[in-house]
PDB file of C-alpha atoms in Angstrom:
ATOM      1  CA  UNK A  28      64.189 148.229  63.988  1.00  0.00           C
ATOM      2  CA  UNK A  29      64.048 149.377  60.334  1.00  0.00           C
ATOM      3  CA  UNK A  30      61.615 152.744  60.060  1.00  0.00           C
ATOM      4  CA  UNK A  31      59.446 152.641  56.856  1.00  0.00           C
ATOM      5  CA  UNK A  32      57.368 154.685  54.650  1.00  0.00           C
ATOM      6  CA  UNK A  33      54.070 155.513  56.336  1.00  0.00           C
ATOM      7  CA  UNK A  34      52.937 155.062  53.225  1.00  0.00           C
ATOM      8  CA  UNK A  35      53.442 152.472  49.958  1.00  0.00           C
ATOM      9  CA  UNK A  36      52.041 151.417  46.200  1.00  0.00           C
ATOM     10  CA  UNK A  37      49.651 148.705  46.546  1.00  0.00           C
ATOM     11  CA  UNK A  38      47.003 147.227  44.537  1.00  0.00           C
ATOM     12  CA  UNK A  39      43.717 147.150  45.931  1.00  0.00           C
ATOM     13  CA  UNK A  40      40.803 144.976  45.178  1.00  0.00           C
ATOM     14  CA  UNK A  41      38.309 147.482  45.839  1.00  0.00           C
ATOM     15  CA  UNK A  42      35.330 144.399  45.532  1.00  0.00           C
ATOM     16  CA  UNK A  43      34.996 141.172  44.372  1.00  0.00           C
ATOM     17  CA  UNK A  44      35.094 140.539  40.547  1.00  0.00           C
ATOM     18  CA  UNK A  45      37.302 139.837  37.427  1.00  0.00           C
ATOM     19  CA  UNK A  46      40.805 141.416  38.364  1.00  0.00           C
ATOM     20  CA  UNK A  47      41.010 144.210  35.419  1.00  0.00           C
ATOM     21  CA  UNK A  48      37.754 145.432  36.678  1.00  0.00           C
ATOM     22  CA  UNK A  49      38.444 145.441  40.703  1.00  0.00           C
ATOM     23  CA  UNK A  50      42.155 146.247  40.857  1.00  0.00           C
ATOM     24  CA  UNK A  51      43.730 149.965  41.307  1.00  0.00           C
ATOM     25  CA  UNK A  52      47.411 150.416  41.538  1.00  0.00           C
ATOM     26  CA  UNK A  53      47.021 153.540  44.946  1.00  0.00           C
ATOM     27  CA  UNK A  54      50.212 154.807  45.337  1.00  0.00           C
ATOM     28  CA  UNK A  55      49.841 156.006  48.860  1.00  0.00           C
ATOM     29  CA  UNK A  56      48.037 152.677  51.095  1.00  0.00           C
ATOM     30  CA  UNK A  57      48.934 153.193  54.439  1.00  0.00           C
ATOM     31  CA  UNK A  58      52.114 150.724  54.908  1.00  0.00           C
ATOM     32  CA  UNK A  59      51.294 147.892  57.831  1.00  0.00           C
ATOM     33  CA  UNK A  60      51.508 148.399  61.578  1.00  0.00           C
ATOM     34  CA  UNK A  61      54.521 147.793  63.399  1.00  0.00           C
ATOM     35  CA  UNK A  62      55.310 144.228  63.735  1.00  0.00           C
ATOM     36  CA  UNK A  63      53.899 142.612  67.057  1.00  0.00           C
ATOM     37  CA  UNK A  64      55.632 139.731  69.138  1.00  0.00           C
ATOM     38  CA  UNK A  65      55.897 136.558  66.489  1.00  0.00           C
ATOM     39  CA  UNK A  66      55.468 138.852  63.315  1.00  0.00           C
ATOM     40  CA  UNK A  67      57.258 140.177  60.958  1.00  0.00           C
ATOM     41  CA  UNK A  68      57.827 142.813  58.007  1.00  0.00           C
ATOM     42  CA  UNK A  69      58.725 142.111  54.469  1.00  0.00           C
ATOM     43  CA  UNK A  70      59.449 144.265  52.241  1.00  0.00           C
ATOM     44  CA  UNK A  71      58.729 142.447  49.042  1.00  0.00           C
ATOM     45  CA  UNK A  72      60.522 142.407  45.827  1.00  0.00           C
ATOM     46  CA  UNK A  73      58.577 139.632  43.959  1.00  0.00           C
ATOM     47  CA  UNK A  74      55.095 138.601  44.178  1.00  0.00           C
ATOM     48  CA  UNK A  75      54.180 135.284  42.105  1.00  0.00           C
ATOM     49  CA  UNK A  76      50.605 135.369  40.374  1.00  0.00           C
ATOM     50  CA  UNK A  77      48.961 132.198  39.659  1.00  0.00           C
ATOM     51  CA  UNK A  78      45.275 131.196  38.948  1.00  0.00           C
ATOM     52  CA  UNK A  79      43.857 130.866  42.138  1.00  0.00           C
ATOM     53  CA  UNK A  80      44.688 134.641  42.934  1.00  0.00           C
ATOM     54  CA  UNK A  81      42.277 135.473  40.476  1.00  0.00           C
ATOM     55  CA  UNK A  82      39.569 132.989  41.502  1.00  0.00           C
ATOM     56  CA  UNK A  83      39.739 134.259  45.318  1.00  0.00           C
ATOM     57  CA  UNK A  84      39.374 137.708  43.971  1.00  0.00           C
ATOM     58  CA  UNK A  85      35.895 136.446  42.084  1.00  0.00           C
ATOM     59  CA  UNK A  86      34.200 135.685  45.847  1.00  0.00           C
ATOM     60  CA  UNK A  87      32.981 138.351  47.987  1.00  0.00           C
ATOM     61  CA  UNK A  88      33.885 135.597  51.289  1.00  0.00           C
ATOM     62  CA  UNK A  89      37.454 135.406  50.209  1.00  0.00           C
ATOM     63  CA  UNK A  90      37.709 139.274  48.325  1.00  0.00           C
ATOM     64  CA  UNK A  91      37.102 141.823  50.837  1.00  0.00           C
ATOM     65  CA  UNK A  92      36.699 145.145  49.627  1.00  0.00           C
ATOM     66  CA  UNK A  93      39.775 147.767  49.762  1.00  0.00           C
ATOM     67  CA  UNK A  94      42.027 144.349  50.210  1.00  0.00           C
ATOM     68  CA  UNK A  95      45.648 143.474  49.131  1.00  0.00           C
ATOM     69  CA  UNK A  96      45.469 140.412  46.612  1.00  0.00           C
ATOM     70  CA  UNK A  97      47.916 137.582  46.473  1.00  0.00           C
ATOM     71  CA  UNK A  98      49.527 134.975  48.041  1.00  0.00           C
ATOM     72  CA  UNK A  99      53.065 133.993  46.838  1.00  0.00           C
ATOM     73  CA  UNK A 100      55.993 135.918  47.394  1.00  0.00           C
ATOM     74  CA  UNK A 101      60.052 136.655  48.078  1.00  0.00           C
ATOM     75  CA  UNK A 102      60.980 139.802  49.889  1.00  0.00           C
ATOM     76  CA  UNK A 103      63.412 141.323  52.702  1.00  0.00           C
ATOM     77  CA  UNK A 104      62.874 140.897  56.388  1.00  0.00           C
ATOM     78  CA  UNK A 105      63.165 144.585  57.334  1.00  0.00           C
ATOM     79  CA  UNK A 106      61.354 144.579  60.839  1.00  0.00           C
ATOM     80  CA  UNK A 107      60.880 142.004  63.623  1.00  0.00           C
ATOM     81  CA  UNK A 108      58.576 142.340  66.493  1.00  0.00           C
ATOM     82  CA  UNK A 109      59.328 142.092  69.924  1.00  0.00           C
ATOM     83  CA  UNK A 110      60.030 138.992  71.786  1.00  0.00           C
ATOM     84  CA  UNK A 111      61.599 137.769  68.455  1.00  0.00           C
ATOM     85  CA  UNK A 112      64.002 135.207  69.828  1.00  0.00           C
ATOM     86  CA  UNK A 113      60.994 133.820  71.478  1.00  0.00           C
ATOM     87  CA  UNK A 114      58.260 133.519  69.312  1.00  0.00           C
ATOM     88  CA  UNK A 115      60.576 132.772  66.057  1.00  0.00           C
ATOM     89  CA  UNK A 116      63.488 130.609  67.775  1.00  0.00           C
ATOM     90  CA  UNK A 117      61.366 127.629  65.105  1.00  0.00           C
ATOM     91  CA  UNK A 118      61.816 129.704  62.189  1.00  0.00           C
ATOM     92  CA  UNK A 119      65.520 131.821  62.933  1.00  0.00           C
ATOM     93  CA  UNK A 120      64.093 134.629  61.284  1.00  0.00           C
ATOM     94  CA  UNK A 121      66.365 137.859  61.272  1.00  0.00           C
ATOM     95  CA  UNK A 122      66.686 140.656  59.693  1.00  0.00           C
ATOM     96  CA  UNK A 123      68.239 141.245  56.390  1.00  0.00           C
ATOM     97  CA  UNK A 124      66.711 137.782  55.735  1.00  0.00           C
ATOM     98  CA  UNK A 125      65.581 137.028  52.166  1.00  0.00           C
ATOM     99  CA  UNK A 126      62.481 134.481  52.708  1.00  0.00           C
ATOM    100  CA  UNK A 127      59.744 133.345  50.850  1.00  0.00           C
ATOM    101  CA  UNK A 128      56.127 132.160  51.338  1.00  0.00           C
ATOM    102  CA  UNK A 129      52.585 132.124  50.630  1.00  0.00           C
ATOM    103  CA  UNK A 130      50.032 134.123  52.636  1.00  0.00           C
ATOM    104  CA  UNK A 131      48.327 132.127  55.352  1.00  0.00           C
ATOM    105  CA  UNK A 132      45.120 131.931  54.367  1.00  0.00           C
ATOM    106  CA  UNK A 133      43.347 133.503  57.392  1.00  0.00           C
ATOM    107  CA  UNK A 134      45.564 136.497  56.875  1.00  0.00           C
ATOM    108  CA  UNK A 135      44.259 136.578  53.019  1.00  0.00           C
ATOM    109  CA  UNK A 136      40.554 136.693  54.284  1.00  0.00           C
ATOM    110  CA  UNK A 137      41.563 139.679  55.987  1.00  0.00           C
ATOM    111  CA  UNK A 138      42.994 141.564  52.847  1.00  0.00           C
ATOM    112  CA  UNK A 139      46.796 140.876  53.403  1.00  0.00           C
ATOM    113  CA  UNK A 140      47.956 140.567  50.256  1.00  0.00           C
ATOM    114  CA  UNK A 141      51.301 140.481  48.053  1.00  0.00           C
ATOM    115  CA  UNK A 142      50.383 143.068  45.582  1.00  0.00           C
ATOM    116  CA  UNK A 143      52.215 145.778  47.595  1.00  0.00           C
ATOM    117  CA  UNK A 144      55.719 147.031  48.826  1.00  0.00           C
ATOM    118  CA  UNK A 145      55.283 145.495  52.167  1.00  0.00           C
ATOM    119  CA  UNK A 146      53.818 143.057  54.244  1.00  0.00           C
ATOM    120  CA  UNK A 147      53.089 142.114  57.958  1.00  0.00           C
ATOM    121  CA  UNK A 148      53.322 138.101  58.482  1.00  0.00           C
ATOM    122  CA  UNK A 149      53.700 135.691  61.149  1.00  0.00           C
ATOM    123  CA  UNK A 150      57.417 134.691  61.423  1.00  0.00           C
ATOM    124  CA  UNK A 151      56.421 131.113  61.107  1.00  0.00           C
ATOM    125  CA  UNK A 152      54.901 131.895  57.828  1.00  0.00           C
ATOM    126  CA  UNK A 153      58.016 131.947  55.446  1.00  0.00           C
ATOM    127  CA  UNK A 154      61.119 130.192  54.984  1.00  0.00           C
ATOM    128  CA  UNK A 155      64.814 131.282  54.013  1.00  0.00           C
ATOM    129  CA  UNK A 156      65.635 131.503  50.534  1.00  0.00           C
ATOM    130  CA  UNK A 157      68.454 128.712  49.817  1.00  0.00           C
ATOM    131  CA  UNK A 158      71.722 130.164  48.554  1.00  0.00           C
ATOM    132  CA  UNK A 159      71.724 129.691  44.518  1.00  0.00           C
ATOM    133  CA  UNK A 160      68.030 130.497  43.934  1.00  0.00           C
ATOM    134  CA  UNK A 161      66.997 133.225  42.277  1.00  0.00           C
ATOM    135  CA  UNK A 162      64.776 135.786  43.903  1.00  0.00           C
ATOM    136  CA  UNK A 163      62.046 135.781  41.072  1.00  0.00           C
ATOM    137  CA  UNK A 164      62.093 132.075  40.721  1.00  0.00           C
ATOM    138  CA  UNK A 165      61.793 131.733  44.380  1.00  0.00           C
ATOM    139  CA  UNK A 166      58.557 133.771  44.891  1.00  0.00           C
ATOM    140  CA  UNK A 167      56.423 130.797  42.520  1.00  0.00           C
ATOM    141  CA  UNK A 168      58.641 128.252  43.530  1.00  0.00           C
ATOM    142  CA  UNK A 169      58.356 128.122  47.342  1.00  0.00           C
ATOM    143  CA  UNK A 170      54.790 129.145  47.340  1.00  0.00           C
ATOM    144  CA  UNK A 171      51.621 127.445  45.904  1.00  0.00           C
ATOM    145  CA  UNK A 172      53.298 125.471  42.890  1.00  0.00           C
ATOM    146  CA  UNK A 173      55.877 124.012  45.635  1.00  0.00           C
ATOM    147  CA  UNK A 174      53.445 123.273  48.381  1.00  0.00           C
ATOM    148  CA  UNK A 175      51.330 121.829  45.910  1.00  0.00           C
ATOM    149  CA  UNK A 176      53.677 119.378  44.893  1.00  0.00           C
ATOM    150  CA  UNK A 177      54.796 118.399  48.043  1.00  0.00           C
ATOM    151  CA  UNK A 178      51.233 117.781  49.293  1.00  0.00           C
ATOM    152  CA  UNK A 179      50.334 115.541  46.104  1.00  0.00           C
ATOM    153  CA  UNK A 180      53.524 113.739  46.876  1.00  0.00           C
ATOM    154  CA  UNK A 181      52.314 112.713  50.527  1.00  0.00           C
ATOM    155  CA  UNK A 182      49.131 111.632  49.249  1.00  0.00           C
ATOM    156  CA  UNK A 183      49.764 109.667  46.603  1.00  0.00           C
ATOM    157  CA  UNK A 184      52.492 107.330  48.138  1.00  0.00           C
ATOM    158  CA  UNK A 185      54.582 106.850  45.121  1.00  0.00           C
ATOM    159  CA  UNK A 186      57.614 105.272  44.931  1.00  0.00           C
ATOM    160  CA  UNK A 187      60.848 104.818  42.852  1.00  0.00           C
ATOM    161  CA  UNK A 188      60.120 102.876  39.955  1.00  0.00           C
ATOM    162  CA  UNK A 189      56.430 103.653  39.710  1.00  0.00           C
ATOM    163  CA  UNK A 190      54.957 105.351  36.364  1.00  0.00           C
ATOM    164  CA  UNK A 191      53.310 108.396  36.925  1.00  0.00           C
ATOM    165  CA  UNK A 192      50.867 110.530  34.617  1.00  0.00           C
ATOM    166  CA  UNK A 193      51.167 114.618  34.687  1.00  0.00           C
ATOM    167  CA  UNK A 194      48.440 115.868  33.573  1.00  0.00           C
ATOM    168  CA  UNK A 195      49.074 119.405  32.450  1.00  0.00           C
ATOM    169  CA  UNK A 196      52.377 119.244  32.781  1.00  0.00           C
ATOM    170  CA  UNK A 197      53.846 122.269  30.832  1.00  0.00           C
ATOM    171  CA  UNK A 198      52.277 124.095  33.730  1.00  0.00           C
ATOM    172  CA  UNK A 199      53.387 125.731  37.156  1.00  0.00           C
ATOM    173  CA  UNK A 200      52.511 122.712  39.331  1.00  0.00           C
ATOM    174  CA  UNK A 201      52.991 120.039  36.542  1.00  0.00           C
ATOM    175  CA  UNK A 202      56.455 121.718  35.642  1.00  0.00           C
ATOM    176  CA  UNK A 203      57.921 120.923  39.176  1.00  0.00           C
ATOM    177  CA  UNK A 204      55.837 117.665  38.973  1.00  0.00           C
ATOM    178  CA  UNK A 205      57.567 116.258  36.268  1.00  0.00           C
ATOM    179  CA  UNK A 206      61.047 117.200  37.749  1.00  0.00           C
ATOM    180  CA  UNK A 207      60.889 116.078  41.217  1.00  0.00           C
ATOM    181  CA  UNK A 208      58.641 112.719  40.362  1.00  0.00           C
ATOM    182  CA  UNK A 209      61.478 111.940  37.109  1.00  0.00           C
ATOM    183  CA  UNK A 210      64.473 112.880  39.840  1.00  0.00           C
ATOM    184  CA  UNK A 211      62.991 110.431  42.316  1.00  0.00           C
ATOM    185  CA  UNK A 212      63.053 107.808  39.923  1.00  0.00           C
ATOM    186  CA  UNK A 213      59.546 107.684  38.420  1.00  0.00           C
ATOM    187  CA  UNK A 214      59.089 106.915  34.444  1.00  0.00           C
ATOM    188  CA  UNK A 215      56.858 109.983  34.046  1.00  0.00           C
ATOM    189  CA  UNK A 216      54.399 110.343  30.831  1.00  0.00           C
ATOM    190  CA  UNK A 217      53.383 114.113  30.918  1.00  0.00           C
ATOM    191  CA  UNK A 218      49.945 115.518  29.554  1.00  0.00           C
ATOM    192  CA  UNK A 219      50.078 118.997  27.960  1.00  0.00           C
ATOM    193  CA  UNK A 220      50.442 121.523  24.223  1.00  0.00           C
ATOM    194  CA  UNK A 221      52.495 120.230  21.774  1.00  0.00           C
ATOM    195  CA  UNK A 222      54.163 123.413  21.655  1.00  0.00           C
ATOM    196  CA  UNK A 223      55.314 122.422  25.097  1.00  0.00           C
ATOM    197  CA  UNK A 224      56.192 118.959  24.419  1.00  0.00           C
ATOM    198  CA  UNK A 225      60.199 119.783  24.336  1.00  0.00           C
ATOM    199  CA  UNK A 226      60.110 121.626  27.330  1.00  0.00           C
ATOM    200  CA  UNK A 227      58.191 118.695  29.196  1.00  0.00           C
ATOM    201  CA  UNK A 228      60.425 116.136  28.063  1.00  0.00           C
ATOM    202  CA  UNK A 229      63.707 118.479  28.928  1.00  0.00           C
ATOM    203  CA  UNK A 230      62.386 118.051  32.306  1.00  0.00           C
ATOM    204  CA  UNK A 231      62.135 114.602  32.396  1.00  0.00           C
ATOM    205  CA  UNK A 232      59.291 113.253  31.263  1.00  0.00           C
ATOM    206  CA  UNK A 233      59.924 109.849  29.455  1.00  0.00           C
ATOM    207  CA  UNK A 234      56.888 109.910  27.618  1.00  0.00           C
ATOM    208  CA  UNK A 235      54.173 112.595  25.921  1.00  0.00           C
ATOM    209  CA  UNK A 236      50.404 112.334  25.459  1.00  0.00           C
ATOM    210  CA  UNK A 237      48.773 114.518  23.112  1.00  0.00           C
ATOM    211  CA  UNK A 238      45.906 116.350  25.344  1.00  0.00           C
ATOM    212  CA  UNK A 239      43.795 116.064  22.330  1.00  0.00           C
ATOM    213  CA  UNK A 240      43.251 112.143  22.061  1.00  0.00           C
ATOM    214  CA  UNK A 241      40.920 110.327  23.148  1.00  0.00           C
ATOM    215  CA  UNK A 242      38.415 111.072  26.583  1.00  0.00           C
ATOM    216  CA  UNK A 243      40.409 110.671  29.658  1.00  0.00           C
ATOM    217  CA  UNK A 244      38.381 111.805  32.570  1.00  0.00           C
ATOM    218  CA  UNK A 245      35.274 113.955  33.303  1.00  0.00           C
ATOM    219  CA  UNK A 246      35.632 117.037  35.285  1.00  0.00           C
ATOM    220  CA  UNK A 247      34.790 115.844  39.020  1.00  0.00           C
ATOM    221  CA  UNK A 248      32.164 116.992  41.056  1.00  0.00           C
ATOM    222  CA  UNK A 249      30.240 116.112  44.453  1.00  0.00           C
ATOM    223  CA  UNK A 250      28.696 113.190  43.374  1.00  0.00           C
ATOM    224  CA  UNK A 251      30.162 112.703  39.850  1.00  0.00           C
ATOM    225  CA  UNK A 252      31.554 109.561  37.511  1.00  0.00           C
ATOM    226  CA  UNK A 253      34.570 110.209  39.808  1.00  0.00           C
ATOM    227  CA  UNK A 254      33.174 109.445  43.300  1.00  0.00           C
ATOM    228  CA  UNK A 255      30.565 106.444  41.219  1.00  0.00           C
ATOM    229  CA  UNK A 256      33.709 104.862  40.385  1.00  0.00           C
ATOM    230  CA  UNK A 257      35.217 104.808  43.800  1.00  0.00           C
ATOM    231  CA  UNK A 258      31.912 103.137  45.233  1.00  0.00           C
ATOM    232  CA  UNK A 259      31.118 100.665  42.527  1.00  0.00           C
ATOM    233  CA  UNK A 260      32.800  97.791  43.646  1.00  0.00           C
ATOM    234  CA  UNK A 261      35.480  96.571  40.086  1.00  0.00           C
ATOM    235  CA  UNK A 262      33.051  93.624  39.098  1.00  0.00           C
ATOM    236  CA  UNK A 263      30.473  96.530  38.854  1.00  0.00           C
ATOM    237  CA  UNK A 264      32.383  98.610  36.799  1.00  0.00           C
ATOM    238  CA  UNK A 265      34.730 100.525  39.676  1.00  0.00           C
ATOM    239  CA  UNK A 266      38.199 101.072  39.137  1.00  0.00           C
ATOM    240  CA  UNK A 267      40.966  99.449  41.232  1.00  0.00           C
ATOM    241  CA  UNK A 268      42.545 102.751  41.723  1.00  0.00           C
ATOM    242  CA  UNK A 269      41.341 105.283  44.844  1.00  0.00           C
ATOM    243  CA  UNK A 270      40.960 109.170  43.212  1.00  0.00           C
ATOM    244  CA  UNK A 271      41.984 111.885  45.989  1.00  0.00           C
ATOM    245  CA  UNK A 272      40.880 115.230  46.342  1.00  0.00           C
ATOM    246  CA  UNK A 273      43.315 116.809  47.644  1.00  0.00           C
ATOM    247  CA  UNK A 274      42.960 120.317  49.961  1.00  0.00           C
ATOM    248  CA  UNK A 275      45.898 122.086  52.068  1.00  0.00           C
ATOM    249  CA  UNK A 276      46.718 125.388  53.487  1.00  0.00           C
ATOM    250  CA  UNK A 277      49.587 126.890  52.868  1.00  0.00           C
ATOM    251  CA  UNK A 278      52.253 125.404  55.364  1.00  0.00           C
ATOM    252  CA  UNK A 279      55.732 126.266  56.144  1.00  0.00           C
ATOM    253  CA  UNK A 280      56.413 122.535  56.774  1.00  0.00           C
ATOM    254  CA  UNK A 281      55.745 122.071  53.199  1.00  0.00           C
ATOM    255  CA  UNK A 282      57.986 125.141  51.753  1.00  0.00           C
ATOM    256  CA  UNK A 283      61.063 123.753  53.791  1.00  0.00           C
ATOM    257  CA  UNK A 284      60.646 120.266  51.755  1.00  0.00           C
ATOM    258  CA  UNK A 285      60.663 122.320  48.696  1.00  0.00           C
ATOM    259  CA  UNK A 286      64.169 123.620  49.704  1.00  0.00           C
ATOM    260  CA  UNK A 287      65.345 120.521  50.353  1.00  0.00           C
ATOM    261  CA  UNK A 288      64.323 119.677  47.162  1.00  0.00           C
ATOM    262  CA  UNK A 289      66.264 122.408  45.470  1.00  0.00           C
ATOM    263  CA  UNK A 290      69.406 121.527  47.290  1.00  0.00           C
ATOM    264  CA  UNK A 291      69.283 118.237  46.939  1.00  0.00           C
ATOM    265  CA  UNK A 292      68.945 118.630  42.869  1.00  0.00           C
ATOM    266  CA  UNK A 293      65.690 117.506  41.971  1.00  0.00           C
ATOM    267  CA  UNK A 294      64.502 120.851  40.872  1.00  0.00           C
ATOM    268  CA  UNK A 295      67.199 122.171  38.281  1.00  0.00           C
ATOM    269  CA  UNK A 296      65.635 124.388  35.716  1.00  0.00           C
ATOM    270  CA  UNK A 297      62.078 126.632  37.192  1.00  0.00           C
ATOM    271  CA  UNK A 298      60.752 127.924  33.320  1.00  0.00           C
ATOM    272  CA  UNK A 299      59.639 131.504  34.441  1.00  0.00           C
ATOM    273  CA  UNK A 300      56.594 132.285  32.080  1.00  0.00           C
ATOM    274  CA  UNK A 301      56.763 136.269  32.040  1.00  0.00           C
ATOM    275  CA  UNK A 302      58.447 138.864  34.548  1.00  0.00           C
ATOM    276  CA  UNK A 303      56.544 142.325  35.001  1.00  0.00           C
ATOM    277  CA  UNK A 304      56.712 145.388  36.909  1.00  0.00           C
ATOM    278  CA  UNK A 305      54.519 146.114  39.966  1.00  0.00           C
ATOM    279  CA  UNK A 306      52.659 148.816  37.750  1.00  0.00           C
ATOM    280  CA  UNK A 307      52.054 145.801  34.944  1.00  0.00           C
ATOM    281  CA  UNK A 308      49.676 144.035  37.262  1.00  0.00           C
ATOM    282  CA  UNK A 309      46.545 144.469  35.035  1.00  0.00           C
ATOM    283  CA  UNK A 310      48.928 143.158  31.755  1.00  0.00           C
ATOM    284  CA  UNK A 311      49.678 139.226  33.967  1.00  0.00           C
ATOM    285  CA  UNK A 312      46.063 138.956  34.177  1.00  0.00           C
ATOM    286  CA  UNK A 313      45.068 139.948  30.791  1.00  0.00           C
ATOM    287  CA  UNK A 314      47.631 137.848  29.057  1.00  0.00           C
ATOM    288  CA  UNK A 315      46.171 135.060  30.849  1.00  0.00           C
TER     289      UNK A 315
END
């Protein structure tokens, strides 16, 4: 087994709140136990930022205080606890493996985060990084903005042939929207900037909206116009169409599909927004 560092850089959340006003880069956080049978160590070497990160950090239930933020990630398998070939025959996790992920969620609530040199995970937490794929495009890629994508698929039951709107589709999860839903076979129509409206259509979408037409929905809530429209029956002003609110954890089920995914071609150009060092933390979420 790989020895490391007793100690490591991390950033800490030391409370709940805005992220320039909670975070502090320590340079010595005590690096993670030893790995115990079914987990793993990861030493990571990109960590993926997207909006929810700074939302969980807003909560005192999901922000603990003196916790590691962040969820997506790509790093280096560089211990395995005991009973390995046991407990991660499912995932064939080694060491020396390059894999990719997004925390579990129950391991978030307790302050495992990516913002740090390593990280102590369930094996069946990540998947292998597919040959051709960039390390930096993999940590946003197989994390959230994949899994998203692959659970909006499921629930929406589209099929070839089928037009499909994107709203926001210049974005991390409309991005990957746009280029798996076009490879499938969908006419897509994305939603987003003008400024972006090249970039959106080099992807594949057949068609643009400007976002700044005419209304096309109302923020939903609880008991908003959305849910009124799914109860009213058409001849009293419902729509024919069902609207889904859509919820999952983060699931390794779901990474794998985004591999396939990759392989398979659908997803051929990943725009990366910004890269930064681990000390340029605070500069991702100002620029924001």
């Amino acid at each position: 087994m790989t020895t490391i560092p007793k100690t490591m850089k991390a950033w800490i959340a030391i409370r709940a709140g805005p992220p320039q006003d909670i975070l502090q880069l320590k340079p010595d956080w005590p690096t993670p136990a030893p790995p115990t049978a079914g987990e793993i160590t990861i030493k990571i070497s990109y960590a993926a930022l997207n909006p929810g990160d700074a939302k969980t950090m807003l909560s005192r239930i999901s922000c603990r205080s003196n916790s590691i933020r962040g969820m997506d990630f790509v790093g280096e398998v560089v211990q395995v606890g005991p009973l390995a070939s046991t407990f991660t025959a499912s995932s064939n996790v080694r060491l020396g493996m390059i894999v990719a992920g997004t925390v579990p969620t129950m391991h978030l609530l307790r302050g495992v985060g990516v913002l740090a040199q390593y990280m102590l995970l369930p094996a069946d937490a990540v998947v292998e990084k597919p040959e051709g794929l960039e390390e930096r495009v993999a940590a946003g890629l197989l994390g959230v903005v994949g899994q998203t994508n692959v659970v909006m698929l499921r629930a929406s039951n589209v099929k070839k042939g089928d037009r499909v709107l994107v709203n926001g589709a210049s974005g991390g999860v409309g991005c990957i929207s746009v280029l798996v839903l076009s490879g499938m076979g969908m006419h897509v129509t994305g939603v987003c900037s003008g400024r972006n409206e090249a970039l959106v259509r080099r992807l594949g979408a057949e068609e643009y909206l400007k976002p700044d037409g005419r209304y096309i929905a109302i923020e939903a809530g609880p008991f908003g116009i959305f849910k009124l429209n799914n109860w009213l029956p058409v001849i009293l002003g419902g729509t024919p169409r069902t609207i889904k609110n859509i919820f999952s954890p983060p699931d390794r089920a779901s990474a794998q599909e985004v591999v396939k995914w990759f392989e398979n071609g659908l997803i051929k150009e990943i725009p990366i927004d910004s890269t930064f060092e681990m000390d340029g933390v605070l500069q991702v979420n100002s620029s924001k």
